[in-house]
């Protein structure tokens, strides 16, 4: 399986790459964190030689803007089976984000053990697609690239009716119909609304640190996702995302810590 | 609440510190990852000024040895509320581990929301302490520093009787009786046996990347922990650890990805 190209990178020197940040992959004016990781992980794979990301942790430092950016890769461990690199996305001379990327080779076979619960969902046709114009006054450009569909009971969120569950379930795939790969999984893990929507906090939830593990190569077709937040404390909330492929295999797990949105603005009541 | 000193650091220059790695904090000949993070996080707190770690992700690169080591802190974001730094532990000129540390101020009040299940355990007296000499031929020096007690149904593990659950529950506190703080939580999150013991793989499970979120300041007394692994795939397993304090409040959550132990050596049958 070949990794699809989602975001071009161009080598400019040893372990240095140039990329172009596309302003379309945004929620309102904020570029999506899942998207921003893709050129960075691609740069690490190009620099290192292992075929797949296994663990990616990103610290988001400052908001980038559309346009040119540079990626600097530092190879920290170059083992035969496992590599570890750090990569920094730089714009206007400032670090925008820093990722720790563990690389190795993912199997395309089934996991040897899978004790996570299944993700039960009605078919994509019976779910509610999040369209880029669903929130008045806020353009969700990301949703023109990723087709995200929420289970029917969660569609109430889009009408400002929180259920307090801190949980969301839904489908994701690329709008162009392309089959998923580990980079699409990285993207899908950060493409859903924050679970704080379910407790009536509809504001922007700035992710500070995001970790995604990639477990096996995904089968073609839709990805199904379950998001779950557990604790709000000290101004922060956590959010886990579990992703299964069309064959039901667990392909990715993510966890992030983010600031609790300050602005609880329901769109209707 | 003052952060206790677990491992001394000494400033040697701007954002540079010296520390001494104590060979006693080991499982066999391998120094414990939780312990190794402590001087690194202390160096970040000293360099930055925010009082507490909120998220710590560590990439373990190579095995350190007892003796002198250097810590270099790079401050990536120095906000009023949130800081982010990277710190590298260096020995013999080589990076041993690299940590991304998000810092801020933790509340001592209860979490605003806590949807994680409670951790049910019999009292510490009714649980089985893991003593440093429990495994023939392998000295568990870490257990002379941390008092780790497994729930009775899991004590079978120590006799080589796996139950297949990928789950462990137990208590932890410092042997010297000192009350927990965020650094003790960081330590406790990596002080239990790997969940792969429950599927009969008793070998060393090398952690490659470990992330711990600290949520509120812990109350005095024992910490209770629940560990859960979900997937073995492509040569890797994941392990979550949830830690509650003596008041039942969720104080820390960790997740790690590690290589599956190669040597399934039950000590008895």
Short mmCIF file of C-alpha atoms in Angstrom, two decimals:
data_model
loop_
_atom_site.label_atom_id
_atom_site.label_comp_id
_atom_site.label_asym_id
_atom_site.label_seq_id
_atom_site.Cartn_x
_atom_site.Cartn_y
_atom_site.Cartn_z
CA UNK A 1 0.00 0.00 0.00
CA UNK A 2 1.37 3.35 -1.03
CA UNK A 3 0.94 6.39 1.19
CA UNK A 4 -1.25 8.87 -0.61
CA UNK A 5 -0.01 12.38 -1.10
CA UNK A 6 -2.23 14.81 0.75
CA UNK A 7 0.11 17.73 1.06
CA UNK A 8 3.17 18.24 -1.07
CA UNK A 9 6.60 18.55 0.46
CA UNK A 10 9.78 19.53 -1.40
CA UNK A 11 13.28 18.75 -0.13
CA UNK A 12 15.33 21.91 0.25
CA UNK A 13 18.38 20.48 2.02
CA UNK A 14 19.43 17.63 4.33
CA UNK A 15 16.38 16.90 6.54
CA UNK A 16 14.76 20.18 5.46
CA UNK A 17 11.57 20.50 3.45
CA UNK A 18 9.30 23.23 2.12
CA UNK A 19 5.52 22.96 2.09
CA UNK A 20 2.53 25.14 1.31
CA UNK A 21 -0.17 25.48 3.98
CA UNK A 22 -3.61 25.49 2.33
CA UNK A 23 -5.97 27.92 4.06
CA UNK A 24 -8.97 25.81 3.01
CA UNK A 25 -8.38 23.14 5.68
CA UNK A 26 -9.81 25.29 8.44
CA UNK A 27 -12.60 25.59 10.98
CA UNK A 28 -13.45 29.26 10.77
CA UNK A 29 -10.07 30.98 10.60
CA UNK A 30 -8.21 28.23 12.51
CA UNK A 31 -6.29 25.69 10.44
CA UNK A 32 -7.04 22.09 11.47
CA UNK A 33 -4.41 20.38 13.62
CA UNK A 34 -4.88 16.98 11.97
CA UNK A 35 -4.20 18.52 8.56
CA UNK A 36 -1.14 20.44 9.77
CA UNK A 37 0.48 17.19 10.92
CA UNK A 38 0.38 15.62 7.45
CA UNK A 39 3.26 17.42 5.71
CA UNK A 40 5.29 17.07 8.91
CA UNK A 41 4.82 13.29 9.08
CA UNK A 42 5.50 13.02 5.35
CA UNK A 43 8.79 14.87 5.85
CA UNK A 44 9.82 12.44 8.62
CA UNK A 45 8.99 9.41 6.45
CA UNK A 46 10.97 10.91 3.56
CA UNK A 47 13.97 11.67 5.79
CA UNK A 48 13.98 8.35 7.67
CA UNK A 49 12.98 5.57 5.32
CA UNK A 50 10.57 3.59 7.55
CA UNK A 51 7.28 3.28 5.67
CA UNK A 52 4.66 4.20 8.31
CA UNK A 53 4.03 6.41 11.31
CA UNK A 54 3.25 4.39 14.46
CA UNK A 55 2.98 7.18 17.05
CA UNK A 56 2.69 10.90 16.39
CA UNK A 57 2.56 13.44 19.22
CA UNK A 58 2.20 17.07 18.26
CA UNK A 59 2.51 20.16 20.42
CA UNK A 60 0.61 23.03 18.85
CA UNK A 61 2.44 26.26 19.64
CA UNK A 62 0.93 29.06 17.60
CA UNK A 63 -1.66 29.56 14.85
CA UNK A 64 -0.19 29.28 11.35
CA UNK A 65 -1.49 31.10 8.28
CA UNK A 66 -1.92 29.98 4.70
CA UNK A 67 1.26 30.07 2.62
CA UNK A 68 4.87 28.86 2.63
CA UNK A 69 6.25 26.95 5.60
CA UNK A 70 9.45 25.04 6.35
CA UNK A 71 9.85 21.63 8.01
CA UNK A 72 13.04 20.70 9.85
CA UNK A 73 13.51 17.01 10.78
CA UNK A 74 15.84 15.90 13.59
CA UNK A 75 16.50 12.17 13.55
CA UNK A 76 16.77 11.01 17.16
CA UNK A 77 16.86 7.25 16.70
CA UNK A 78 17.46 5.44 13.44
CA UNK A 79 16.91 1.77 14.25
CA UNK A 80 16.35 -1.02 11.77
CA UNK A 81 12.80 -1.67 13.07
CA UNK A 82 11.87 1.59 14.78
CA UNK A 83 12.82 5.19 14.13
CA UNK A 84 12.09 8.31 16.17
CA UNK A 85 12.33 11.81 14.81
CA UNK A 86 11.25 15.23 15.84
CA UNK A 87 9.96 17.58 13.17
CA UNK A 88 9.20 21.29 13.49
CA UNK A 89 6.88 23.23 11.21
CA UNK A 90 8.26 26.77 10.93
CA UNK A 91 6.61 29.87 9.52
CA UNK A 92 8.06 33.38 9.52
CA UNK A 93 10.99 32.02 11.52
CA UNK A 94 8.75 30.82 14.39
CA UNK A 95 7.88 27.22 15.30
CA UNK A 96 4.16 26.59 14.63
CA UNK A 97 4.11 23.02 15.89
CA UNK A 98 6.55 20.31 16.90
CA UNK A 99 5.85 16.61 16.31
CA UNK A 100 7.53 13.53 17.78
CA UNK A 101 7.11 10.78 15.21
CA UNK A 102 7.81 7.10 15.82
CA UNK A 103 8.07 5.17 12.56
CA UNK A 104 8.08 1.48 11.73
CA UNK A 105 6.17 -0.92 9.47
CA UNK A 106 2.44 -1.50 10.02
CA UNK A 107 0.85 -4.85 9.19
CA UNK A 108 -2.12 -5.08 6.86
CA UNK A 109 -3.35 -8.21 8.70
CA UNK A 110 -5.80 -8.15 11.61
CA UNK A 111 -4.66 -7.12 15.11
CA UNK A 112 -3.54 -10.10 17.22
CA UNK A 113 -5.66 -8.87 20.14
CA UNK A 114 -8.47 -6.29 20.07
CA UNK A 115 -10.32 -5.75 23.33
CA UNK A 116 -11.78 -2.33 22.50
CA UNK A 117 -15.59 -2.22 22.13
CA UNK A 118 -17.04 -2.20 18.61
CA UNK A 119 -18.27 1.11 17.20
CA UNK A 120 -21.96 0.63 16.38
CA UNK A 121 -23.29 3.03 13.77
CA UNK A 122 -26.15 3.22 11.27
CA UNK A 123 -24.98 3.38 7.64
CA UNK A 124 -23.37 6.61 6.39
CA UNK A 125 -26.59 7.37 4.47
CA UNK A 126 -28.52 7.41 7.75
CA UNK A 127 -26.05 9.77 9.43
CA UNK A 128 -25.82 13.56 9.23
CA UNK A 129 -23.03 15.03 7.16
CA UNK A 130 -21.36 18.08 8.66
CA UNK A 131 -21.41 20.52 5.77
CA UNK A 132 -18.97 23.39 5.60
CA UNK A 133 -21.79 25.96 5.86
CA UNK A 134 -23.72 24.35 8.75
CA UNK A 135 -22.65 26.94 11.35
CA UNK A 136 -23.92 30.43 10.52
CA UNK A 137 -21.01 32.84 10.36
CA UNK A 138 -18.30 30.15 10.51
CA UNK A 139 -17.02 28.45 7.37
CA UNK A 140 -15.92 24.84 8.08
CA UNK A 141 -13.55 24.48 5.11
CA UNK A 142 -12.18 21.21 6.49
CA UNK A 143 -15.55 19.60 5.73
CA UNK A 144 -15.08 20.26 2.00
CA UNK A 145 -12.07 17.90 2.18
CA UNK A 146 -13.27 15.35 4.75
CA UNK A 147 -16.79 13.92 4.64
CA UNK A 148 -17.70 13.65 8.35
CA UNK A 149 -21.08 12.16 9.28
CA UNK A 150 -22.46 12.09 12.82
CA UNK A 151 -24.76 9.36 14.15
CA UNK A 152 -28.40 10.56 14.18
CA UNK A 153 -28.64 10.99 17.96
CA UNK A 154 -25.70 13.38 17.81
CA UNK A 155 -27.14 15.53 15.03
CA UNK A 156 -28.94 17.46 17.76
CA UNK A 157 -25.56 18.95 18.58
CA UNK A 158 -25.63 20.78 15.31
CA UNK A 159 -28.87 22.37 16.52
CA UNK A 160 -27.37 23.41 19.85
CA UNK A 161 -28.95 20.66 21.97
CA UNK A 162 -26.21 19.16 24.15
CA UNK A 163 -26.78 15.73 25.76
CA UNK A 164 -23.97 15.87 28.34
CA UNK A 165 -22.43 12.60 27.14
CA UNK A 166 -18.94 13.86 26.17
CA UNK A 167 -19.22 11.21 23.41
CA UNK A 168 -19.61 11.35 19.63
CA UNK A 169 -19.74 8.65 16.96
CA UNK A 170 -19.61 8.96 13.22
CA UNK A 171 -18.07 8.17 9.86
CA UNK A 172 -15.23 9.84 7.98
CA UNK A 173 -13.72 9.54 4.55
CA UNK A 174 -12.01 11.83 2.08
CA UNK A 175 -14.48 13.78 -0.07
CA UNK A 176 -12.62 12.70 -3.24
CA UNK A 177 -13.43 9.06 -2.39
CA UNK A 178 -9.78 8.08 -1.99
CA UNK A 179 -9.13 5.06 0.24
CA UNK A 180 -7.75 5.62 3.73
CA UNK A 181 -4.09 5.17 4.70
CA UNK A 182 -2.29 6.06 7.96
CA UNK A 183 -2.23 9.76 7.02
CA UNK A 184 -5.99 9.80 6.45
CA UNK A 185 -6.36 8.16 9.88
CA UNK A 186 -4.26 10.96 11.42
CA UNK A 187 -6.56 13.45 9.76
CA UNK A 188 -9.79 11.67 10.73
CA UNK A 189 -8.72 11.55 14.40
CA UNK A 190 -8.91 15.34 14.55
CA UNK A 191 -11.74 16.01 12.07
CA UNK A 192 -14.77 15.63 14.39
CA UNK A 193 -16.32 18.41 16.49
CA UNK A 194 -14.85 18.60 20.01
CA UNK A 195 -16.72 16.50 22.59
CA UNK A 196 -17.31 19.71 24.55
CA UNK A 197 -20.15 20.38 22.05
CA UNK A 198 -22.07 17.70 23.96
CA UNK A 199 -21.94 19.75 27.15
CA UNK A 200 -23.05 22.97 25.50
CA UNK A 201 -19.64 24.55 24.99
CA UNK A 202 -19.65 25.34 21.29
CA UNK A 203 -16.57 27.54 21.20
CA UNK A 204 -13.21 26.78 19.60
CA UNK A 205 -11.35 24.17 21.68
CA UNK A 206 -7.64 24.78 21.11
CA UNK A 207 -5.75 21.47 21.12
CA UNK A 208 -2.47 21.86 22.97
CA UNK A 209 -1.06 18.32 22.65
CA UNK A 210 -2.38 15.53 20.39
CA UNK A 211 -1.12 11.92 20.27
CA UNK A 212 -2.20 9.39 17.64
CA UNK A 213 -1.17 5.74 17.45
CA UNK A 214 -1.51 3.96 14.11
CA UNK A 215 -2.03 0.21 14.58
CA UNK A 216 -2.63 -1.57 11.23
CA UNK A 217 -3.09 -0.38 7.66
CA UNK A 218 -6.76 0.43 7.01
CA UNK A 219 -8.91 -1.46 4.51
CA UNK A 220 -10.52 0.56 1.70
CA UNK A 221 -13.78 2.36 2.48
CA UNK A 222 -15.25 4.46 5.26
CA UNK A 223 -13.61 4.91 8.66
CA UNK A 224 -15.84 4.79 11.73
CA UNK A 225 -14.88 6.81 14.79
CA UNK A 226 -15.86 7.06 18.41
CA UNK A 227 -14.82 10.09 20.45
CA UNK A 228 -14.99 10.21 24.20
CA UNK A 229 -13.98 12.85 26.72
CA UNK A 230 -13.73 11.95 30.39
CA UNK A 231 -12.58 14.82 32.56
CA UNK A 232 -12.88 18.60 32.64
CA UNK A 233 -10.54 20.00 35.27
CA UNK A 234 -8.13 22.89 35.84
CA UNK A 235 -9.32 24.50 32.57
CA UNK A 236 -8.53 21.45 30.41
CA UNK A 237 -10.40 18.52 28.87
CA UNK A 238 -9.21 15.24 27.38
CA UNK A 239 -10.60 13.59 24.26
CA UNK A 240 -9.93 10.07 22.95
CA UNK A 241 -10.75 9.03 19.41
CA UNK A 242 -10.85 5.39 18.35
CA UNK A 243 -10.97 4.62 14.63
CA UNK A 244 -11.99 1.37 12.96
CA UNK A 245 -11.81 0.59 9.24
CA UNK A 246 -14.56 -0.81 7.00
CA UNK A 247 -13.58 -4.34 8.11
CA UNK A 248 -14.07 -3.32 11.76
CA UNK A 249 -10.34 -3.47 12.60
CA UNK A 250 -8.97 -0.94 15.07
CA UNK A 251 -6.62 1.16 12.94
CA UNK A 252 -5.92 4.23 15.07
CA UNK A 253 -6.27 5.63 18.61
CA UNK A 254 -5.77 9.25 19.48
CA UNK A 255 -5.83 11.27 22.68
CA UNK A 256 -5.61 15.00 23.06
CA UNK A 257 -5.63 17.58 25.80
CA UNK A 258 -7.23 20.92 25.02
CA UNK A 259 -8.32 24.09 26.76
CA UNK A 260 -12.02 24.16 27.66
CA UNK A 261 -13.79 26.55 25.26
CA UNK A 262 -14.53 29.84 26.96
CA UNK A 263 -17.50 30.79 24.83
CA UNK A 264 -20.58 28.61 25.38
CA UNK A 265 -22.59 29.94 22.42
CA UNK A 266 -25.49 27.67 21.42
CA UNK A 267 -26.63 28.52 17.91
CA UNK A 268 -30.31 27.89 18.79
CA UNK A 269 -32.18 26.70 21.90
CA UNK B 1 1.28 22.71 47.62
CA UNK B 2 4.99 22.44 46.99
CA UNK B 3 6.36 19.94 44.50
CA UNK B 4 8.44 17.40 46.35
CA UNK B 5 12.01 16.84 45.27
CA UNK B 6 12.45 13.31 43.99
CA UNK B 7 15.57 13.74 41.97
CA UNK B 8 17.99 16.60 42.37
CA UNK B 9 18.79 18.90 39.50
CA UNK B 10 21.49 21.56 39.47
CA UNK B 11 21.53 24.52 37.08
CA UNK B 12 24.73 24.59 35.06
CA UNK B 13 23.84 27.38 32.61
CA UNK B 14 20.84 29.02 30.92
CA UNK B 15 18.22 26.24 30.50
CA UNK B 16 20.86 23.58 31.25
CA UNK B 17 20.86 21.29 34.27
CA UNK B 18 22.92 18.43 35.66
CA UNK B 19 21.37 15.41 37.37
CA UNK B 20 22.49 12.08 38.75
CA UNK B 21 20.69 8.95 37.51
CA UNK B 22 20.21 6.52 40.40
CA UNK B 23 20.65 2.91 39.28
CA UNK B 24 18.31 1.72 42.03
CA UNK B 25 15.15 2.80 40.19
CA UNK B 26 15.25 -0.16 37.83
CA UNK B 27 13.43 -3.31 36.75
CA UNK B 28 16.30 -5.72 36.31
CA UNK B 29 18.98 -3.70 34.57
CA UNK B 30 16.51 -1.33 32.85
CA UNK B 31 15.95 2.04 34.49
CA UNK B 32 12.27 2.89 34.89
CA UNK B 33 10.83 5.35 32.36
CA UNK B 34 8.56 7.04 34.88
CA UNK B 35 11.53 7.76 37.12
CA UNK B 36 13.68 9.06 34.26
CA UNK B 37 11.04 11.68 33.43
CA UNK B 38 11.18 13.28 36.89
CA UNK B 39 14.44 15.28 36.68
CA UNK B 40 13.48 16.28 33.13
CA UNK B 41 10.10 17.67 34.19
CA UNK B 42 11.71 19.37 37.18
CA UNK B 43 14.18 21.07 34.85
CA UNK B 44 11.32 22.37 32.68
CA UNK B 45 9.44 23.72 35.71
CA UNK B 46 12.63 25.41 36.95
CA UNK B 47 13.35 26.94 33.53
CA UNK B 48 9.78 28.07 32.80
CA UNK B 49 8.12 29.22 35.97
CA UNK B 50 4.67 27.58 35.62
CA UNK B 51 4.08 25.49 38.75
CA UNK B 52 2.80 22.17 37.34
CA UNK B 53 3.14 19.78 34.42
CA UNK B 54 -0.18 19.27 32.57
CA UNK B 55 0.95 17.00 29.72
CA UNK B 56 4.23 15.12 29.42
CA UNK B 57 5.08 13.04 26.36
CA UNK B 58 8.40 11.23 26.40
CA UNK B 59 10.15 9.42 23.57
CA UNK B 60 12.56 6.85 24.98
CA UNK B 61 15.53 6.60 22.67
CA UNK B 62 18.22 4.52 24.32
CA UNK B 63 18.91 2.86 27.67
CA UNK B 64 20.69 5.15 30.15
CA UNK B 65 23.07 3.99 32.87
CA UNK B 66 23.52 5.12 36.47
CA UNK B 67 25.58 8.27 36.85
CA UNK B 68 25.84 11.87 35.64
CA UNK B 69 23.46 13.17 32.97
CA UNK B 70 22.66 16.56 31.48
CA UNK B 71 19.25 18.10 30.76
CA UNK B 72 18.80 20.73 28.06
CA UNK B 73 15.50 22.66 28.02
CA UNK B 74 14.18 24.40 24.90
CA UNK B 75 11.31 26.77 25.64
CA UNK B 76 8.90 26.60 22.71
CA UNK B 77 5.98 28.62 24.06
CA UNK B 78 6.09 30.87 27.10
CA UNK B 79 2.50 31.98 27.59
CA UNK B 80 1.02 33.51 30.70
CA UNK B 81 -1.31 30.53 31.29
CA UNK B 82 0.36 27.72 29.33
CA UNK B 83 3.98 26.93 28.55
CA UNK B 84 5.43 24.27 26.28
CA UNK B 85 9.03 23.13 26.43
CA UNK B 86 11.08 20.31 25.09
CA UNK B 87 13.72 18.80 27.33
CA UNK B 88 16.40 16.28 26.40
CA UNK B 89 18.20 14.01 28.84
CA UNK B 90 21.73 13.51 27.57
CA UNK B 91 24.34 11.00 28.67
CA UNK B 92 27.78 10.51 27.13
CA UNK B 93 26.82 13.10 24.49
CA UNK B 94 23.81 11.05 23.29
CA UNK B 95 20.10 11.82 23.82
CA UNK B 96 18.57 9.22 26.17
CA UNK B 97 15.03 10.56 26.05
CA UNK B 98 13.19 13.64 24.84
CA UNK B 99 10.11 15.01 26.63
CA UNK B 100 7.50 17.51 25.46
CA UNK B 101 6.18 19.18 28.59
CA UNK B 102 3.09 21.39 28.72
CA UNK B 103 2.97 23.40 31.94
CA UNK B 104 0.26 25.43 33.63
CA UNK B 105 -1.45 25.60 37.04
CA UNK B 106 -3.47 22.64 38.32
CA UNK B 107 -6.45 23.14 40.60
CA UNK B 108 -6.68 21.41 43.95
CA UNK B 109 -10.51 21.41 43.71
CA UNK B 110 -12.56 18.57 42.23
CA UNK B 111 -12.80 18.09 38.45
CA UNK B 112 -15.82 19.92 36.93
CA UNK B 113 -16.78 16.77 35.00
CA UNK B 114 -15.58 13.21 35.59
CA UNK B 115 -17.17 10.53 33.41
CA UNK B 116 -14.47 7.86 33.85
CA UNK B 117 -15.54 4.74 35.77
CA UNK B 118 -14.53 4.47 39.44
CA UNK B 119 -11.57 2.21 40.30
CA UNK B 120 -12.92 -0.42 42.71
CA UNK B 121 -10.27 -2.02 44.91
CA UNK B 122 -10.06 -3.82 48.24
CA UNK B 123 -7.97 -1.96 50.83
CA UNK B 124 -4.16 -1.86 50.37
CA UNK B 125 -3.83 -4.40 53.21
CA UNK B 126 -5.87 -6.90 51.19
CA UNK B 127 -3.76 -6.43 48.04
CA UNK B 128 -0.44 -8.02 47.12
CA UNK B 129 2.64 -5.85 47.33
CA UNK B 130 5.13 -6.34 44.51
CA UNK B 131 8.38 -6.81 46.38
CA UNK B 132 11.70 -6.12 44.71
CA UNK B 133 12.75 -9.80 45.02
CA UNK B 134 9.49 -11.39 43.76
CA UNK B 135 10.89 -12.45 40.36
CA UNK B 136 13.70 -14.98 40.67
CA UNK B 137 16.80 -13.66 38.95
CA UNK B 138 15.43 -10.14 38.38
CA UNK B 139 15.81 -7.42 41.00
CA UNK B 140 12.89 -4.94 40.88
CA UNK B 141 14.70 -2.03 42.53
CA UNK B 142 11.87 0.36 41.61
CA UNK B 143 9.67 -1.47 44.14
CA UNK B 144 12.00 -0.41 46.98
CA UNK B 145 11.00 3.19 46.15
CA UNK B 146 7.35 2.76 45.13
CA UNK B 147 4.97 0.56 47.12
CA UNK B 148 2.85 -1.07 44.38
CA UNK B 149 0.02 -3.40 45.42
CA UNK B 150 -2.02 -5.46 42.98
CA UNK B 151 -5.68 -6.40 43.53
CA UNK B 152 -5.96 -10.03 44.73
CA UNK B 153 -7.30 -11.43 41.45
CA UNK B 154 -4.21 -10.11 39.72
CA UNK B 155 -1.74 -11.62 42.16
CA UNK B 156 -1.93 -14.77 40.03
CA UNK B 157 0.14 -12.90 37.49
CA UNK B 158 3.05 -12.98 39.87
CA UNK B 159 2.72 -16.77 39.77
CA UNK B 160 2.66 -16.91 35.98
CA UNK B 161 -1.08 -17.44 35.55
CA UNK B 162 -2.32 -15.04 32.89
CA UNK B 163 -6.06 -14.25 32.66
CA UNK B 164 -6.08 -12.66 29.21
CA UNK B 165 -7.73 -9.46 30.45
CA UNK B 166 -5.05 -6.92 29.47
CA UNK B 167 -6.19 -5.14 32.67
CA UNK B 168 -4.57 -4.51 36.06
CA UNK B 169 -5.72 -2.61 39.14
CA UNK B 170 -3.83 -1.67 42.25
CA UNK B 171 -2.49 0.88 44.70
CA UNK B 172 0.70 2.93 44.64
CA UNK B 173 2.45 5.26 47.05
CA UNK B 174 6.01 6.23 47.84
CA UNK B 175 7.70 3.80 50.23
CA UNK B 176 8.80 6.71 52.45
CA UNK B 177 5.12 7.58 53.03
CA UNK B 178 5.41 11.00 51.38
CA UNK B 179 2.15 12.40 49.98
CA UNK B 180 1.62 12.36 46.23
CA UNK B 181 2.10 15.35 43.94
CA UNK B 182 2.07 15.56 40.13
CA UNK B 183 5.58 14.06 39.92
CA UNK B 184 4.54 11.06 42.03
CA UNK B 185 1.57 10.64 39.66
CA UNK B 186 3.97 10.63 36.69
CA UNK B 187 5.97 7.94 38.44
CA UNK B 188 2.94 5.85 39.46
CA UNK B 189 1.63 5.83 35.87
CA UNK B 190 4.66 3.79 34.81
CA UNK B 191 5.29 1.77 37.99
CA UNK B 192 2.93 -1.19 37.39
CA UNK B 193 3.80 -4.38 35.49
CA UNK B 194 2.97 -4.19 31.78
CA UNK B 195 -0.56 -5.41 30.91
CA UNK B 196 1.07 -7.98 28.60
CA UNK B 197 1.72 -10.01 31.80
CA UNK B 198 -2.01 -10.81 31.69
CA UNK B 199 -1.65 -12.55 28.32
CA UNK B 200 1.38 -14.59 29.36
CA UNK B 201 4.10 -12.38 27.93
CA UNK B 202 6.34 -11.78 30.92
CA UNK B 203 9.29 -10.27 29.11
CA UNK B 204 10.52 -6.69 29.26
CA UNK B 205 8.11 -4.41 27.35
CA UNK B 206 10.15 -1.47 26.08
CA UNK B 207 8.06 1.72 26.15
CA UNK B 208 8.73 3.78 23.05
CA UNK B 209 6.42 6.73 23.66
CA UNK B 210 4.60 7.60 26.91
CA UNK B 211 2.09 10.42 27.44
CA UNK B 212 0.73 11.46 30.84
CA UNK B 213 -1.87 14.14 31.52
CA UNK B 214 -2.04 15.60 35.03
CA UNK B 215 -5.55 16.87 35.84
CA UNK B 216 -5.81 18.11 39.46
CA UNK B 217 -3.44 18.11 42.43
CA UNK B 218 -3.78 14.81 44.35
CA UNK B 219 -5.04 14.61 47.94
CA UNK B 220 -2.69 13.04 50.53
CA UNK B 221 -2.65 9.24 50.78
CA UNK B 222 -2.63 6.26 48.43
CA UNK B 223 -3.14 6.51 44.68
CA UNK B 224 -5.33 3.90 43.01
CA UNK B 225 -4.62 2.92 39.42
CA UNK B 226 -6.32 1.01 36.64
CA UNK B 227 -4.30 -0.15 33.64
CA UNK B 228 -5.87 -1.33 30.44
CA UNK B 229 -4.40 -2.45 27.13
CA UNK B 230 -6.63 -2.76 24.09
CA UNK B 231 -4.77 -3.77 20.96
CA UNK B 232 -1.76 -5.89 20.02
CA UNK B 233 -0.91 -5.30 16.38
CA UNK B 234 2.09 -4.86 14.08
CA UNK B 235 4.42 -5.76 16.98
CA UNK B 236 3.09 -3.05 19.33
CA UNK B 237 0.65 -2.77 22.24
CA UNK B 238 -1.03 0.20 23.88
CA UNK B 239 -1.54 0.67 27.61
CA UNK B 240 -3.69 3.27 29.39
CA UNK B 241 -3.31 4.04 33.07
CA UNK B 242 -5.94 6.01 35.00
CA UNK B 243 -5.00 7.27 38.47
CA UNK B 244 -7.37 8.45 41.20
CA UNK B 245 -6.36 9.94 44.54
CA UNK B 246 -7.53 8.92 48.03
CA UNK B 247 -10.59 11.16 47.57
CA UNK B 248 -11.47 9.30 44.36
CA UNK B 249 -10.68 12.24 42.08
CA UNK B 250 -9.14 11.51 38.70
CA UNK B 251 -5.66 13.02 38.97
CA UNK B 252 -3.77 11.54 36.02
CA UNK B 253 -4.24 9.64 32.75
CA UNK B 254 -1.43 8.05 30.83
CA UNK B 255 -1.14 6.17 27.55
CA UNK B 256 1.90 4.46 26.14
CA UNK B 257 2.85 2.46 23.09
CA UNK B 258 5.41 -0.28 23.58
CA UNK B 259 6.92 -3.19 21.70
CA UNK B 260 5.30 -6.55 22.47
CA UNK B 261 7.68 -8.56 24.67
CA UNK B 262 9.42 -11.25 22.63
CA UNK B 263 10.02 -13.65 25.49
CA UNK B 264 6.88 -15.28 26.91
CA UNK B 265 8.54 -16.85 29.96
CA UNK B 266 6.10 -17.91 32.67
CA UNK B 267 7.96 -18.41 35.95
CA UNK B 268 5.74 -21.37 36.97
CA UNK B 269 2.77 -23.13 35.38
#
